[in-house]
């Protein structure tokens, strides 16, 4: 069993920055693959970034690459998502998620994640 809890969402203006955090607890063998997803109203849940293979691999979606950095602190059992140059289209509920494993081809599939946090809202105004 893995528990995840996000924090750090809020409202910013276009071009601003936010850092989201996710506290992870539970079975580490069930959470080698951790990821951030987001879901805007009326849209499908979208993978934003992922860390897997024991923390050695990081992947980003095309929509955020170059503006977002995902980090994992294994000692503190936390994930962070540093977001810069935010745009109105980044407005969404952001979730952290975990699964036992993933690859560069599968990390972005939300249906394959077993554990989810409750989400934190990010709103970017123009």
mmCIF file of C-alpha atoms in Angstrom:
data_model
loop_
_atom_site.group_PDB
_atom_site.id
_atom_site.type_symbol
_atom_site.label_atom_id
_atom_site.label_comp_id
_atom_site.label_asym_id
_atom_site.label_seq_id
_atom_site.Cartn_x
_atom_site.Cartn_y
_atom_site.Cartn_z
ATOM 1 C CA UNK A 1 0.000 0.000 0.000
ATOM 2 C CA UNK A 2 1.260 3.463 -0.898
ATOM 3 C CA UNK A 3 -0.122 6.795 0.259
ATOM 4 C CA UNK A 4 0.499 10.072 -1.526
ATOM 5 C CA UNK A 5 -0.381 13.610 -0.495
ATOM 6 C CA UNK A 6 0.147 16.677 -2.679
ATOM 7 C CA UNK A 7 0.611 20.263 -1.581
ATOM 8 C CA UNK A 8 1.747 23.552 -3.005
ATOM 9 C CA UNK A 9 -0.892 24.434 -5.555
ATOM 10 C CA UNK A 10 -2.209 27.939 -5.945
ATOM 11 C CA UNK A 11 -2.939 30.815 -8.278
ATOM 12 C CA UNK A 12 -0.285 32.643 -10.275
ATOM 13 C CA UNK A 13 -0.113 34.933 -13.261
ATOM 14 C CA UNK A 14 1.235 33.958 -16.645
ATOM 15 C CA UNK A 15 4.982 33.608 -16.489
ATOM 16 C CA UNK A 16 4.988 32.828 -12.791
ATOM 17 C CA UNK A 17 6.351 29.822 -10.932
ATOM 18 C CA UNK A 18 5.020 27.224 -8.543
ATOM 19 C CA UNK A 19 6.492 24.248 -6.755
ATOM 20 C CA UNK A 20 4.292 21.273 -5.976
ATOM 21 C CA UNK A 21 5.235 18.657 -3.396
ATOM 22 C CA UNK A 22 4.099 15.092 -2.858
ATOM 23 C CA UNK A 23 4.728 13.143 0.340
ATOM 24 C CA UNK A 24 4.973 9.395 -0.208
ATOM 25 C CA UNK A 25 4.608 6.702 2.410
ATOM 26 C CA UNK A 26 4.183 2.959 2.354
ATOM 27 C CA UNK A 27 5.659 0.124 0.328
ATOM 28 C CA UNK A 28 8.608 1.407 -1.669
ATOM 29 C CA UNK A 29 8.618 -1.699 -3.864
ATOM 30 C CA UNK A 30 5.204 -0.604 -5.161
ATOM 31 C CA UNK A 31 6.365 2.880 -6.057
ATOM 32 C CA UNK A 32 9.528 2.632 -8.149
ATOM 33 C CA UNK A 33 7.680 4.593 -10.830
ATOM 34 C CA UNK A 34 6.307 7.919 -9.615
ATOM 35 C CA UNK A 35 4.725 10.581 -11.727
ATOM 36 C CA UNK A 36 2.831 13.843 -11.856
ATOM 37 C CA UNK A 37 -0.376 14.018 -13.856
ATOM 38 C CA UNK A 38 -2.784 16.862 -14.440
ATOM 39 C CA UNK A 39 -6.387 17.105 -15.473
ATOM 40 C CA UNK A 40 -8.170 20.198 -16.697
ATOM 41 C CA UNK A 41 -11.971 20.395 -16.736
ATOM 42 C CA UNK A 42 -13.387 18.428 -19.646
ATOM 43 C CA UNK A 43 -10.021 16.976 -20.589
ATOM 44 C CA UNK A 44 -8.330 13.631 -20.093
ATOM 45 C CA UNK A 45 -5.745 13.126 -17.395
ATOM 46 C CA UNK A 46 -2.315 13.934 -18.851
ATOM 47 C CA UNK A 47 1.106 12.742 -17.760
ATOM 48 C CA UNK A 48 3.413 15.656 -16.897
ATOM 49 C CA UNK A 49 6.609 14.021 -15.644
ATOM 50 C CA UNK A 50 7.873 10.773 -14.209
ATOM 51 C CA UNK A 51 10.872 9.330 -12.388
ATOM 52 C CA UNK A 52 11.550 5.590 -12.495
ATOM 53 C CA UNK A 53 14.250 2.855 -12.633
ATOM 54 C CA UNK A 54 15.372 3.575 -9.098
ATOM 55 C CA UNK A 55 15.386 7.289 -9.728
ATOM 56 C CA UNK A 56 17.790 7.069 -12.644
ATOM 57 C CA UNK A 57 15.328 8.061 -15.373
ATOM 58 C CA UNK A 58 13.195 11.163 -15.721
ATOM 59 C CA UNK A 59 10.707 11.880 -18.476
ATOM 60 C CA UNK A 60 8.646 14.950 -19.319
ATOM 61 C CA UNK A 61 5.693 15.506 -21.575
ATOM 62 C CA UNK A 62 6.234 17.677 -24.627
ATOM 63 C CA UNK A 63 3.842 20.262 -23.225
ATOM 64 C CA UNK A 64 6.042 21.046 -20.193
ATOM 65 C CA UNK A 65 9.581 20.053 -21.224
ATOM 66 C CA UNK A 66 12.003 22.892 -20.557
ATOM 67 C CA UNK A 67 9.660 24.589 -18.092
ATOM 68 C CA UNK A 68 9.293 21.895 -15.438
ATOM 69 C CA UNK A 69 11.732 19.963 -13.272
ATOM 70 C CA UNK A 70 10.708 16.892 -11.322
ATOM 71 C CA UNK A 71 12.848 15.686 -8.431
ATOM 72 C CA UNK A 72 12.643 12.803 -5.996
ATOM 73 C CA UNK A 73 14.184 12.911 -2.520
ATOM 74 C CA UNK A 74 14.281 9.277 -1.456
ATOM 75 C CA UNK A 75 15.591 10.100 2.013
ATOM 76 C CA UNK A 76 12.619 12.372 2.701
ATOM 77 C CA UNK A 77 10.152 10.332 0.616
ATOM 78 C CA UNK A 78 9.044 13.381 -1.307
ATOM 79 C CA UNK A 79 8.528 14.393 -4.899
ATOM 80 C CA UNK A 80 8.673 17.948 -6.119
ATOM 81 C CA UNK A 81 7.548 19.514 -9.349
ATOM 82 C CA UNK A 82 9.110 22.908 -10.033
ATOM 83 C CA UNK A 83 7.103 24.729 -12.677
ATOM 84 C CA UNK A 84 8.333 27.889 -14.392
ATOM 85 C CA UNK A 85 7.021 30.141 -17.152
ATOM 86 C CA UNK A 86 3.508 29.022 -16.381
ATOM 87 C CA UNK A 87 0.804 29.476 -18.990
ATOM 88 C CA UNK A 88 -3.003 29.575 -18.710
ATOM 89 C CA UNK A 89 -3.088 26.149 -20.362
ATOM 90 C CA UNK A 90 -1.210 24.760 -17.346
ATOM 91 C CA UNK A 91 -4.333 25.360 -15.258
ATOM 92 C CA UNK A 92 -5.474 21.992 -13.927
ATOM 93 C CA UNK A 93 -5.712 19.727 -10.930
ATOM 94 C CA UNK A 94 -2.291 18.167 -10.418
ATOM 95 C CA UNK A 95 -1.904 14.669 -9.006
ATOM 96 C CA UNK A 96 1.052 12.575 -7.964
ATOM 97 C CA UNK A 97 0.806 8.867 -8.647
ATOM 98 C CA UNK A 98 2.811 5.707 -8.108
ATOM 99 C CA UNK A 99 3.111 2.225 -9.531
ATOM 100 C CA UNK A 100 5.590 -0.593 -9.147
ATOM 101 C CA UNK A 101 7.339 -0.038 -12.481
ATOM 102 C CA UNK A 102 7.094 1.731 -15.807
ATOM 103 C CA UNK A 103 9.111 2.463 -18.916
ATOM 104 C CA UNK A 104 9.634 5.400 -21.215
ATOM 105 C CA UNK A 105 6.674 4.079 -23.203
ATOM 106 C CA UNK A 106 4.256 3.468 -20.331
ATOM 107 C CA UNK A 107 4.864 6.172 -17.722
ATOM 108 C CA UNK A 108 2.184 8.434 -19.120
ATOM 109 C CA UNK A 109 -0.696 5.946 -18.908
ATOM 110 C CA UNK A 110 -2.882 6.969 -15.963
ATOM 111 C CA UNK A 111 -4.947 3.773 -15.964
ATOM 112 C CA UNK A 112 -1.820 1.770 -15.111
ATOM 113 C CA UNK A 113 -1.138 3.633 -11.845
ATOM 114 C CA UNK A 114 -2.440 2.020 -8.692
ATOM 115 C CA UNK A 115 -1.877 4.798 -6.190
ATOM 116 C CA UNK A 116 -2.992 8.418 -6.384
ATOM 117 C CA UNK A 117 -2.980 11.482 -4.211
ATOM 118 C CA UNK A 118 -6.016 13.699 -3.749
ATOM 119 C CA UNK A 119 -4.721 16.411 -6.057
ATOM 120 C CA UNK A 120 -3.768 20.067 -5.739
ATOM 121 C CA UNK A 121 -5.199 22.849 -7.888
ATOM 122 C CA UNK A 122 -3.039 25.094 -10.068
ATOM 123 C CA UNK A 123 -4.608 28.145 -11.694
ATOM 124 C CA UNK A 124 -2.714 30.398 -14.091
ATOM 125 C CA UNK A 125 -4.338 33.670 -15.075
ATOM 126 C CA UNK A 126 -3.502 35.707 -18.143
#
